[in-house]
Short mmCIF file of C-alpha atoms in Angstrom, two decimals:
data_model
loop_
_atom_site.label_atom_id
_atom_site.label_comp_id
_atom_site.label_asym_id
_atom_site.label_seq_id
_atom_site.Cartn_x
_atom_site.Cartn_y
_atom_site.Cartn_z
CA VAL A 1 220.76 268.66 -171.16
CA LYS A 2 219.06 269.93 -174.31
CA THR A 3 220.29 273.19 -175.83
CA THR A 4 219.61 275.56 -178.65
CA LYS A 5 221.87 278.44 -179.57
CA TRP A 6 220.28 280.52 -176.83
CA THR A 7 218.41 278.26 -174.43
CA ILE A 8 219.28 275.42 -172.05
CA SER A 9 216.67 272.86 -171.01
CA ALA A 10 216.98 269.77 -168.81
CA GLU A 11 214.20 268.09 -170.82
CA ASN A 12 215.80 265.93 -173.49
CA ASN A 13 213.82 264.97 -176.61
CA ALA A 14 210.92 267.20 -175.56
CA THR A 15 209.49 270.64 -176.24
CA ILE A 16 212.17 273.09 -175.13
CA VAL A 17 209.75 275.68 -173.75
CA ALA A 18 206.14 274.93 -172.90
CA VAL A 19 203.17 276.85 -171.59
CA GLY A 20 203.52 277.10 -167.80
CA ASP A 21 207.28 276.58 -167.71
CA ASN A 22 209.36 278.40 -165.12
CA VAL A 23 212.30 279.98 -166.91
CA LYS A 24 215.31 282.20 -166.42
CA ILE A 25 215.46 285.16 -168.77
CA SER A 26 217.98 287.71 -169.89
CA LEU A 27 217.17 291.37 -170.53
CA GLN A 28 220.66 292.11 -171.76
CA ASN A 29 219.69 292.79 -175.37
CA ALA A 30 216.14 294.00 -174.72
CA GLN A 31 215.15 297.47 -175.84
CA GLU A 32 213.94 299.96 -173.25
CA ASP A 33 210.16 299.66 -172.63
CA SER A 34 210.19 296.37 -174.57
CA ASN A 35 208.19 293.32 -173.48
CA GLU A 36 210.69 290.99 -175.11
CA ALA A 37 213.29 288.94 -173.23
CA LEU A 38 215.59 286.04 -174.00
CA ILE A 39 214.94 282.68 -172.31
CA THR A 40 218.29 281.34 -171.15
CA GLU A 41 217.19 278.34 -169.09
CA VAL A 42 214.05 276.22 -168.62
CA LEU A 43 213.77 275.01 -165.04
CA PRO A 44 212.72 271.44 -164.13
CA ARG A 45 208.99 270.73 -164.43
CA ALA A 46 207.02 269.69 -161.36
CA THR A 47 204.10 268.41 -163.46
CA LYS A 48 203.36 268.13 -167.15
CA LEU A 49 200.76 267.09 -169.70
CA SER A 50 202.41 265.75 -172.82
CA ARG A 51 201.75 263.66 -175.91
CA ILE A 52 203.57 262.28 -178.92
CA ALA A 53 204.14 265.20 -181.25
CA ALA A 54 201.83 264.91 -184.24
CA GLY A 55 203.42 264.40 -187.65
CA ARG A 56 206.82 263.36 -186.32
CA ARG A 57 208.52 260.21 -187.56
CA ASP A 58 210.76 260.07 -184.51
CA SER A 59 209.48 259.85 -180.94
CA PHE A 60 209.29 263.43 -179.74
CA GLU A 61 207.49 264.62 -176.60
CA GLN A 62 205.24 267.62 -177.08
CA ILE A 63 204.69 269.28 -173.72
CA ILE A 64 201.21 270.79 -173.78
CA VAL A 65 201.43 272.48 -170.37
CA ALA A 66 203.80 272.33 -167.41
CA ASN A 67 203.60 273.08 -163.68
CA ILE A 68 199.79 272.93 -163.52
CA GLY A 69 198.29 270.75 -160.79
CA THR A 70 194.89 269.66 -162.10
CA LEU A 71 193.93 268.22 -165.46
CA VAL A 72 190.27 268.74 -166.40
CA ILE A 73 189.47 266.19 -169.11
CA ALA A 74 186.59 267.51 -171.21
CA ALA A 75 184.31 265.22 -173.17
CA SER A 76 180.92 265.78 -174.75
CA ALA A 77 177.73 263.77 -174.54
CA VAL A 78 176.99 264.31 -178.24
CA GLU A 79 178.41 266.31 -181.15
CA PRO A 80 181.05 264.84 -181.05
CA PRO A 81 179.92 261.60 -179.43
CA PHE A 82 181.21 260.48 -176.06
CA ARG A 83 184.52 258.61 -176.35
CA PRO A 84 185.70 256.91 -173.14
CA GLY A 85 188.92 255.80 -174.81
CA ILE A 86 190.23 259.35 -175.19
CA ILE A 87 189.34 260.05 -171.56
CA ASP A 88 191.45 257.09 -170.45
CA ARG A 89 194.36 258.28 -172.58
CA TYR A 90 194.26 261.66 -170.87
CA VAL A 91 193.89 260.05 -167.44
CA VAL A 92 197.07 258.05 -168.02
CA ALA A 93 198.92 261.10 -169.36
CA GLY A 94 197.80 263.24 -166.45
CA LEU A 95 198.75 260.69 -163.80
CA ALA A 96 202.08 260.03 -165.50
CA GLY A 97 202.71 263.77 -165.40
CA GLY A 98 201.89 264.06 -161.69
CA MET A 99 198.51 265.79 -162.12
CA GLU A 100 195.17 265.41 -160.35
CA ILE A 101 192.24 264.36 -162.52
CA VAL A 102 188.78 265.92 -162.97
CA ILE A 103 186.37 264.82 -165.73
CA VAL A 104 183.56 266.84 -167.29
CA ILE A 105 180.92 265.66 -169.76
CA ASN A 106 179.55 268.69 -171.61
CA LYS A 107 176.45 269.23 -173.78
CA ILE A 108 174.04 267.20 -171.66
CA ASP A 109 171.37 269.69 -172.77
CA LEU A 110 171.55 268.04 -176.21
CA ILE A 111 170.73 264.54 -174.96
CA ALA A 112 167.38 263.48 -176.40
CA ASP A 113 167.68 259.75 -175.64
CA GLU A 114 167.11 258.57 -172.06
CA ASP A 115 169.10 255.41 -172.79
CA LEU A 116 172.13 257.53 -173.74
CA LEU A 117 171.74 259.55 -170.55
CA ALA A 118 171.70 256.33 -168.52
CA VAL A 119 174.84 255.08 -170.26
CA LEU A 120 176.68 258.34 -169.60
CA GLN A 121 175.63 258.25 -165.96
CA GLU A 122 177.05 254.73 -165.71
CA TYR A 123 180.36 255.93 -167.13
CA ALA A 124 180.35 258.84 -164.69
CA GLU A 125 179.88 256.44 -161.78
CA VAL A 126 182.77 254.29 -163.00
CA TYR A 127 185.15 257.25 -162.93
CA ARG A 128 183.80 258.54 -159.62
CA GLY A 129 184.39 255.08 -158.19
CA LEU A 130 188.03 255.44 -159.18
CA GLY A 131 188.28 258.68 -157.21
CA TYR A 132 187.98 261.16 -160.07
CA PRO A 133 185.37 263.94 -159.68
CA VAL A 134 182.94 263.90 -162.63
CA PHE A 135 180.60 266.71 -163.65
CA MET A 136 177.84 266.20 -166.20
CA LEU A 137 177.12 269.74 -167.28
CA SER A 138 175.99 272.18 -169.91
CA ALA A 139 177.86 275.34 -170.81
CA VAL A 140 174.60 276.58 -172.39
CA THR A 141 172.11 276.02 -169.56
CA MET A 142 174.84 276.40 -166.89
CA GLU A 143 173.82 273.13 -165.24
CA SER A 144 176.54 271.97 -162.78
CA ILE A 145 178.84 274.87 -163.71
CA ASP A 146 178.79 276.15 -160.12
CA GLY A 147 179.74 272.71 -158.84
CA LEU A 148 182.70 272.52 -161.20
CA ARG A 149 183.75 276.02 -160.24
CA GLN A 150 183.83 275.05 -156.57
CA GLU A 151 185.93 272.00 -157.42
CA LEU A 152 188.53 274.21 -159.09
CA ILE A 153 188.74 276.86 -156.36
CA GLY A 154 192.25 277.09 -154.94
CA LYS A 155 193.76 275.19 -157.88
CA THR A 156 195.53 275.92 -161.13
CA SER A 157 193.81 273.75 -163.72
CA VAL A 158 194.07 273.05 -167.42
CA PHE A 159 191.26 271.91 -169.72
CA ALA A 160 192.13 269.38 -172.41
CA GLY A 161 190.18 267.13 -174.70
CA HIS A 162 189.05 266.21 -178.17
CA SER A 163 188.25 268.98 -180.66
CA GLY A 164 184.69 270.26 -180.49
CA VAL A 165 183.79 269.16 -176.96
CA GLY A 166 183.31 272.75 -175.80
CA LYS A 167 186.30 273.42 -173.54
CA SER A 168 186.31 277.15 -174.24
CA SER A 169 182.56 277.36 -173.74
CA ILE A 170 182.86 275.70 -170.34
CA ILE A 171 185.62 278.09 -169.34
CA ASN A 172 183.59 281.07 -170.53
CA ALA A 173 180.70 279.81 -168.39
CA LEU A 174 183.02 279.44 -165.40
CA MET A 175 184.33 282.96 -165.95
CA GLY A 176 180.90 284.50 -166.52
CA ASN A 177 182.07 285.35 -170.07
CA ASP A 178 184.40 287.96 -168.57
CA GLN A 179 187.27 287.89 -171.02
CA GLU A 180 188.78 291.10 -169.67
CA ARG A 181 190.73 288.96 -167.19
CA THR A 182 192.35 286.88 -169.92
CA GLY A 183 196.15 286.80 -169.77
CA ARG A 184 198.32 285.19 -172.42
CA LEU A 185 200.49 282.35 -171.14
CA SER A 186 202.80 282.22 -174.14
CA LYS A 187 204.74 284.85 -176.05
CA LYS A 188 207.58 284.94 -178.54
CA TYR A 189 210.91 285.55 -176.85
CA GLY A 190 213.02 287.33 -179.45
CA ARG A 191 215.95 285.21 -180.56
CA GLY A 192 215.50 282.65 -177.80
CA ALA A 193 213.38 279.50 -177.80
CA HIS A 194 209.68 280.27 -177.86
CA THR A 195 206.25 278.73 -178.01
CA THR A 196 203.38 279.79 -180.26
CA SER A 197 200.67 277.98 -178.33
CA SER A 198 197.36 279.82 -178.08
CA SER A 199 196.75 278.62 -174.53
CA VAL A 200 195.56 281.24 -172.09
CA LEU A 201 195.50 281.54 -168.31
CA LEU A 202 192.38 282.94 -166.69
CA GLU A 203 192.01 284.15 -163.13
CA LEU A 204 189.05 282.18 -161.80
CA ASP A 205 189.14 283.62 -158.29
CA ALA A 206 191.68 286.21 -157.17
CA THR A 207 191.16 285.67 -153.45
CA THR A 208 192.04 281.96 -153.61
CA ASP A 209 194.75 281.95 -156.31
CA SER A 210 192.49 279.97 -158.63
CA TYR A 211 193.41 279.85 -162.30
CA VAL A 212 192.15 277.98 -165.36
CA ALA A 213 194.03 277.36 -168.61
CA ASP A 214 192.58 276.39 -171.97
CA THR A 215 194.38 274.35 -174.62
CA PRO A 216 193.70 273.79 -178.33
CA GLY A 217 191.59 270.73 -179.08
CA VAL A 218 193.20 267.67 -180.62
CA ARG A 219 191.93 265.13 -183.13
CA GLU A 220 194.16 262.35 -181.83
CA PHE A 221 196.10 261.97 -178.60
CA GLY A 222 199.05 259.60 -178.39
CA ASN A 223 200.61 258.91 -174.99
CA PHE A 224 204.34 259.57 -175.03
CA GLU A 225 206.61 256.63 -174.10
CA ILE A 226 204.38 254.99 -171.52
CA ASP A 227 206.31 251.89 -170.48
CA PRO A 228 204.17 248.76 -170.98
CA ILE A 229 205.46 247.42 -167.65
CA THR A 230 204.42 250.51 -165.67
CA LEU A 231 201.21 251.28 -167.60
CA LYS A 232 199.13 249.11 -165.23
CA PHE A 233 199.99 251.39 -162.31
CA PHE A 234 198.04 254.23 -163.98
CA PHE A 235 194.84 252.14 -163.90
CA VAL A 236 194.00 252.63 -160.25
CA GLU A 237 191.39 249.84 -160.17
CA PHE A 238 194.22 247.37 -160.83
CA LEU A 239 196.42 248.40 -157.92
CA GLU A 240 194.97 246.40 -155.06
CA LEU A 241 193.89 243.48 -157.22
CA GLN A 242 197.24 242.90 -158.88
CA THR A 243 198.84 242.02 -155.54
CA HIS A 244 196.72 238.84 -155.75
CA CYS A 245 197.90 237.79 -159.21
CA ARG A 246 199.84 234.51 -159.22
CA ILE A 247 202.62 236.01 -161.36
CA THR A 248 204.48 238.94 -159.83
CA ASN A 249 204.97 240.86 -163.09
CA CYS A 250 201.54 240.01 -164.46
CA THR A 251 200.56 242.00 -167.55
CA HIS A 252 196.85 241.26 -166.96
CA LEU A 253 196.48 240.03 -170.52
CA HIS A 254 196.76 236.23 -170.58
CA GLU A 255 198.46 234.97 -167.43
CA PRO A 256 196.83 232.22 -165.33
CA ASP A 257 195.17 233.19 -162.04
CA CYS A 258 195.21 236.90 -162.90
CA ALA A 259 193.14 238.80 -160.35
CA VAL A 260 192.50 241.65 -162.80
CA LEU A 261 191.16 239.34 -165.49
CA ARG A 262 188.89 237.69 -162.92
CA ALA A 263 187.59 241.11 -161.91
CA VAL A 264 186.85 241.93 -165.56
CA ASP A 265 184.99 238.63 -165.98
CA ASP A 266 183.04 239.34 -162.78
CA GLU A 267 182.21 242.87 -164.06
CA LYS A 268 184.02 244.44 -161.11
CA ILE A 269 186.24 246.31 -163.57
CA SER A 270 184.71 248.22 -166.47
CA ILE A 271 185.19 246.33 -169.73
CA ASP A 272 185.71 249.66 -171.51
CA ARG A 273 188.45 250.66 -169.08
CA TYR A 274 190.11 247.30 -169.56
CA ALA A 275 189.85 247.67 -173.35
CA SER A 276 191.62 251.04 -173.02
CA TYR A 277 194.38 249.36 -171.03
CA VAL A 278 194.84 246.65 -173.66
CA LYS A 279 194.98 249.19 -176.49
CA LEU A 280 197.51 251.39 -174.68
CA TYR A 281 199.59 248.35 -173.78
CA GLU A 282 199.70 247.19 -177.40
CA GLU A 283 200.71 250.68 -178.56
CA ALA A 284 203.49 250.77 -175.94
CA ILE A 285 204.78 247.39 -177.13
CA GLN A 286 204.79 248.61 -180.73
CA ARG A 287 206.79 251.71 -179.77
CA GLU A 288 209.37 249.55 -178.00
CA LYS A 289 209.62 247.30 -181.05
CA LYS A 290 210.24 250.30 -183.32
CA LYS A 291 213.01 251.48 -181.00
CA ARG A 292 214.68 248.07 -181.08
CA ASP A 293 214.42 247.94 -184.88
CA LYS A 294 216.24 251.28 -185.13
CA THR A 295 219.18 250.12 -183.04
#
């Protein structure tokens, strides 16, 4: 149990209070007609999106949002350029946090090269083949915005992605630029633990309890304490194949008769997805090594 002077949280070595948390509060010291209250307890999180806290020497989990069911991973076709690696990082983080995955590729109106369009369509098909809905859209021309909106009906979703991909523009397009329905998710809670996140929760459709949250863009996204042994289970294309590996605890890196490596060689698994797996695995090994060196 993690505590501050005022607040109890079951989440050790993590953000005490995060956007979307369910909490117990105390009004004991609140002034009449005041909107302030003291958080006394943070309840267990059903889902979460988290990362390694930026600028920390120790391993500290920054909870970006909690108790939201769907993660919408936003990328852009250009400006900034499409980066499949960051998508895969978010996919792993979302799955590890118990979230459903949706992927959007914004700014397709800026594509001037047919070859680039073909490449992006190939990436989209890879992710669709894994079971993740993908929308190639434009927040400017509104192309595919209606389709995305229908996908999010009945859900509480959060948009996340690299800085500059246009998350807020997509949400504005989904909302019809109606910012009157904006409600702040985070406030300061007097003397208790608090969050200063600028995330907001928008009511997408009142009749179906549909909500959308925005989050600040990030320059880098580090997955928090993904175990190298369990990482492979967050790459869904590995799941059926790895039952055919000769070695039970195959890492899919160098072992003989590895079904995953054969599938990569046979182009049945995306080489970019596999490269993401290798990079994340190496990072996880390095984190474990640092932990051992400290003990």
